Coordinates of C-alpha atoms in Angstrom, one line a residue:
Chain A
N11 CA 181.2 133.5 23.3
A12 CA 179.5 130.3 24.1
G13 CA 181.2 129.8 27.4
V14 CA 182.5 126.4 28.6
I15 CA 180.6 123.6 26.9
Q16 CA 180.0 120.3 28.6
T17 CA 178.4 117.3 27.1
P18 CA 176.3 115.4 27.9
R19 CA 174.4 117.4 30.5
H20 CA 173.0 114.3 32.0
K21 CA 174.3 110.7 31.9
V22 CA 172.9 107.6 33.5
T23 CA 175.0 104.5 33.7
G24 CA 174.7 101.1 35.3
K25 CA 177.1 100.0 38.0
G26 CA 180.3 98.8 36.3
Q27 CA 179.8 100.6 33.1
E28 CA 182.1 103.3 31.6
A29 CA 181.3 107.0 31.5
T30 CA 183.1 109.6 29.3
L31 CA 182.5 113.3 29.9
W32 CA 183.4 116.0 27.5
C33 CA 184.5 119.6 28.0
E34 CA 185.1 122.3 25.4
P35 CA 186.9 125.2 27.1
I36 CA 186.5 128.8 26.1
S37 CA 188.5 129.5 22.9
G38 CA 191.9 131.0 23.8
H39 CA 191.9 129.7 27.4
S40 CA 195.1 127.9 28.3
A41 CA 194.1 126.0 31.4
V42 CA 191.3 123.4 31.9
F43 CA 190.2 122.2 35.3
W44 CA 187.9 119.4 36.4
Y45 CA 185.9 119.4 39.6
R46 CA 183.3 117.2 41.2
Q47 CA 180.3 118.5 43.1
T48 CA 178.2 116.6 45.6
I49 CA 176.0 117.8 48.5
V50 CA 178.1 116.1 51.1
Q51 CA 181.6 117.0 49.8
G52 CA 180.8 120.3 48.0
L53 CA 183.2 121.2 45.1
E54 CA 186.3 119.0 44.9
F55 CA 189.2 119.5 42.7
L56 CA 190.1 116.5 40.4
T57 CA 192.7 117.5 37.9
Y58 CA 193.9 120.2 35.6
F59 CA 195.8 120.9 32.4
R60 CA 197.7 123.9 31.2
N61 CA 198.5 124.2 27.5
Q62 CA 197.2 120.6 27.2
A63 CA 199.9 119.3 29.6
P64 CA 198.7 117.6 32.8
I65 CA 199.8 119.7 35.7
D66 CA 198.1 118.4 38.8
D67 CA 195.9 115.3 39.2
S68 CA 196.1 115.1 43.0
G69 CA 192.3 115.0 43.3
M70 CA 191.8 112.1 41.0
P71 CA 190.8 108.7 42.4
K72 CA 193.7 106.7 41.0
E73 CA 192.1 103.5 40.0
R74 CA 189.2 104.3 37.8
F75 CA 189.4 107.9 36.8
S76 CA 191.5 109.3 34.0
A77 CA 191.6 112.6 32.1
Q78 CA 193.0 113.7 28.8
M79 CA 193.4 116.8 26.8
P80 CA 194.3 115.7 23.2
N81 CA 194.0 119.2 21.8
Q82 CA 193.3 122.8 22.9
S83 CA 189.6 122.5 22.1
H84 CA 188.5 119.7 24.3
S85 CA 189.2 117.6 27.4
T86 CA 187.7 114.3 28.5
L87 CA 187.1 112.7 31.9
K88 CA 186.7 109.0 31.8
I89 CA 185.4 106.9 34.7
Q90 CA 185.8 103.2 34.3
S91 CA 183.6 100.7 36.2
T92 CA 181.4 103.4 37.6
Q93 CA 180.1 102.9 41.1
P94 CA 177.1 104.6 42.8
Q95 CA 179.5 106.8 44.9
D96 CA 180.7 108.3 41.6
S97 CA 177.2 109.9 41.2
A98 CA 177.8 113.7 41.2
V99 CA 177.9 116.8 39.0
Y100 CA 181.2 117.0 37.2
L101 CA 182.2 120.5 36.4
C102 CA 184.8 121.7 33.9
A103 CA 186.3 125.2 34.1
S104 CA 188.8 127.1 32.0
T105 CA 190.9 130.2 32.4
W106 CA 193.2 132.2 30.2
G107 CA 195.8 132.2 32.9
G108 CA 194.4 134.7 35.3
A109 CA 192.6 134.1 38.5
E110 CA 189.0 133.8 37.3
Q111 CA 187.9 130.3 36.3
Y112 CA 184.9 130.1 34.1
F113 CA 182.7 127.1 34.8
G114 CA 180.6 125.1 32.5
P115 CA 177.1 123.9 33.3
G116 CA 178.3 120.5 34.4
T117 CA 177.4 116.9 33.6
R118 CA 175.1 115.2 36.1
L119 CA 176.3 111.6 36.4
T120 CA 173.9 109.1 37.9
V121 CA 175.1 105.6 38.5
L122 CA 172.4 103.1 39.2
Chain B
G493 CA 197.4 121.0 53.9
D494 CA 195.3 123.9 52.5
S495 CA 191.6 124.1 53.5
V496 CA 188.7 126.4 53.6
T497 CA 186.0 126.4 56.3
Q498 CA 182.5 127.7 55.9
T499 CA 180.7 127.2 59.2
E500 CA 177.2 127.9 58.1
G501 CA 175.5 125.4 55.8
L502 CA 172.3 127.5 55.5
V503 CA 171.6 131.1 56.3
T504 CA 168.1 132.4 56.1
L505 CA 167.2 136.1 56.5
T506 CA 164.7 138.7 55.5
E507 CA 165.1 141.0 52.5
G508 CA 166.8 144.2 53.5
L509 CA 168.8 142.8 56.4
P510 CA 172.6 142.7 56.2
V511 CA 174.4 139.6 55.0
M512 CA 177.5 138.1 56.5
L513 CA 178.8 134.7 55.4
N514 CA 181.8 133.3 57.2
C515 CA 185.0 132.0 55.6
T516 CA 188.2 131.0 57.3
Y517 CA 191.2 129.2 55.7
Q518 CA 194.4 127.4 56.4
S519 CA 197.3 127.6 54.0
T520 CA 201.0 127.1 54.1
Y521 CA 201.6 130.1 52.0
S522 CA 199.8 133.4 51.3
P523 CA 196.9 132.3 49.1
F524 CA 194.5 134.2 47.0
L525 CA 190.9 134.0 48.2
F526 CA 187.7 134.0 46.2
W527 CA 183.9 133.9 46.6
Y528 CA 181.9 132.1 43.9
V529 CA 178.1 132.2 43.7
Q530 CA 176.0 129.4 42.2
H531 CA 172.3 130.1 41.5
L532 CA 170.0 127.1 41.1
N533 CA 170.7 125.0 38.0
E534 CA 173.5 127.4 37.0
A535 CA 177.3 127.2 36.9
P536 CA 179.4 128.7 39.7
K537 CA 180.5 132.3 38.8
L538 CA 183.2 134.4 40.4
L539 CA 181.8 137.0 42.7
L540 CA 184.9 138.5 44.4
K541 CA 188.6 137.9 44.6
S542 CA 191.3 139.1 47.0
F543 CA 194.3 140.5 45.3
T544 CA 197.3 142.5 46.3
D545 CA 196.2 146.0 45.3
N546 CA 195.0 146.7 48.8
K547 CA 191.6 147.6 47.5
R548 CA 188.6 146.0 49.1
P549 CA 186.9 143.9 46.4
E550 CA 183.3 144.7 45.7
H551 CA 180.8 143.4 43.3
Q552 CA 177.0 143.6 43.1
G553 CA 176.9 145.2 46.5
F554 CA 178.9 142.4 48.1
H555 CA 182.3 143.0 49.6
A556 CA 184.9 141.0 51.5
T557 CA 188.1 141.9 53.3
L558 CA 191.1 139.6 53.6
H559 CA 192.4 139.5 57.2
K560 CA 195.6 137.5 57.2
S561 CA 195.9 137.8 61.0
S562 CA 192.7 135.8 61.5
S563 CA 192.9 133.9 58.2
S564 CA 189.4 135.1 57.2
F565 CA 187.6 136.4 54.1
H566 CA 184.0 136.9 55.2
L567 CA 181.5 138.0 52.6
Q568 CA 179.2 140.9 53.5
K569 CA 176.4 143.0 52.0
S570 CA 174.5 145.8 53.7
S571 CA 171.1 144.8 52.4
A572 CA 170.0 141.4 51.1
Q573 CA 167.8 141.1 48.0
L574 CA 165.6 138.2 47.0
S575 CA 167.9 137.6 44.0
D576 CA 170.8 137.0 46.3
S577 CA 169.4 133.6 47.2
A578 CA 172.0 131.2 46.0
L579 CA 174.9 128.8 47.1
Y580 CA 178.0 130.7 48.0
Y581 CA 181.5 129.1 48.0
C582 CA 184.6 130.5 49.5
A583 CA 187.8 129.2 47.8
L584 CA 191.5 129.6 47.8
T585 CA 194.3 129.0 45.3
P586 CA 197.4 128.0 47.2
T587 CA 199.9 128.5 44.3
G588 CA 199.6 132.0 43.1
N589 CA 196.5 132.9 41.0
T590 CA 196.6 130.3 38.3
G591 CA 196.2 127.0 40.0
K592 CA 193.5 124.8 41.3
L593 CA 190.8 126.1 43.6
I594 CA 190.2 124.6 47.0
F595 CA 186.6 125.2 48.0
G596 CA 184.7 125.3 51.3
L597 CA 181.5 123.2 51.6
G598 CA 179.4 126.2 50.7
T599 CA 176.7 128.3 52.4
T600 CA 173.2 128.4 51.0
L601 CA 171.7 131.9 51.4
Q602 CA 167.9 132.0 51.4
V603 CA 166.4 135.5 51.4
Q604 CA 162.8 135.8 52.3
P605 CA 160.3 138.6 51.6

């Protein structure tokens, strides 16, 4: 069991560029969550999917952030026109439907 | 709305002393509460969860008791170890046990020799 896989582990973009982050959930898990982690705000919920369907995107900044789950083996988080305040660690988690969410190692996004 | 409050940003103590990390919450319904631990450069991992079987959850010497009257779920351990040094998050899920997690800001525990 490789756990939740996130790629890339580190990404540096220039202000205004696009960033796409990838998440591969644990095989057999039905729900995928995205969170953002910063020192100031801690861990913030962004969005989640269950059985590939979007369930709750209440934490997503509406204008530049989008997420998709085209199949059960991966999800993407896309940030358009990145801004310095988007710099954070983006964490993906998956669960089979129980309470425990298994987190990936995260993607550290740095916007210059 | 739902929220979690962890009042201590940093707790420093000496190995062997007891640990208590505070967590209080606000929720419209009766949420499930969790403690996650994140060691340096690692992913957060579930440490404890409150569930309805009336048993006090325990793991790796840590335990926590859900007190609905005071809306608290404090994390405790009788004797701190150096390896307990990590970032601890208290979290709740407001909609049963399968939804999003709402986290507190986290408490960094530093255990010194």
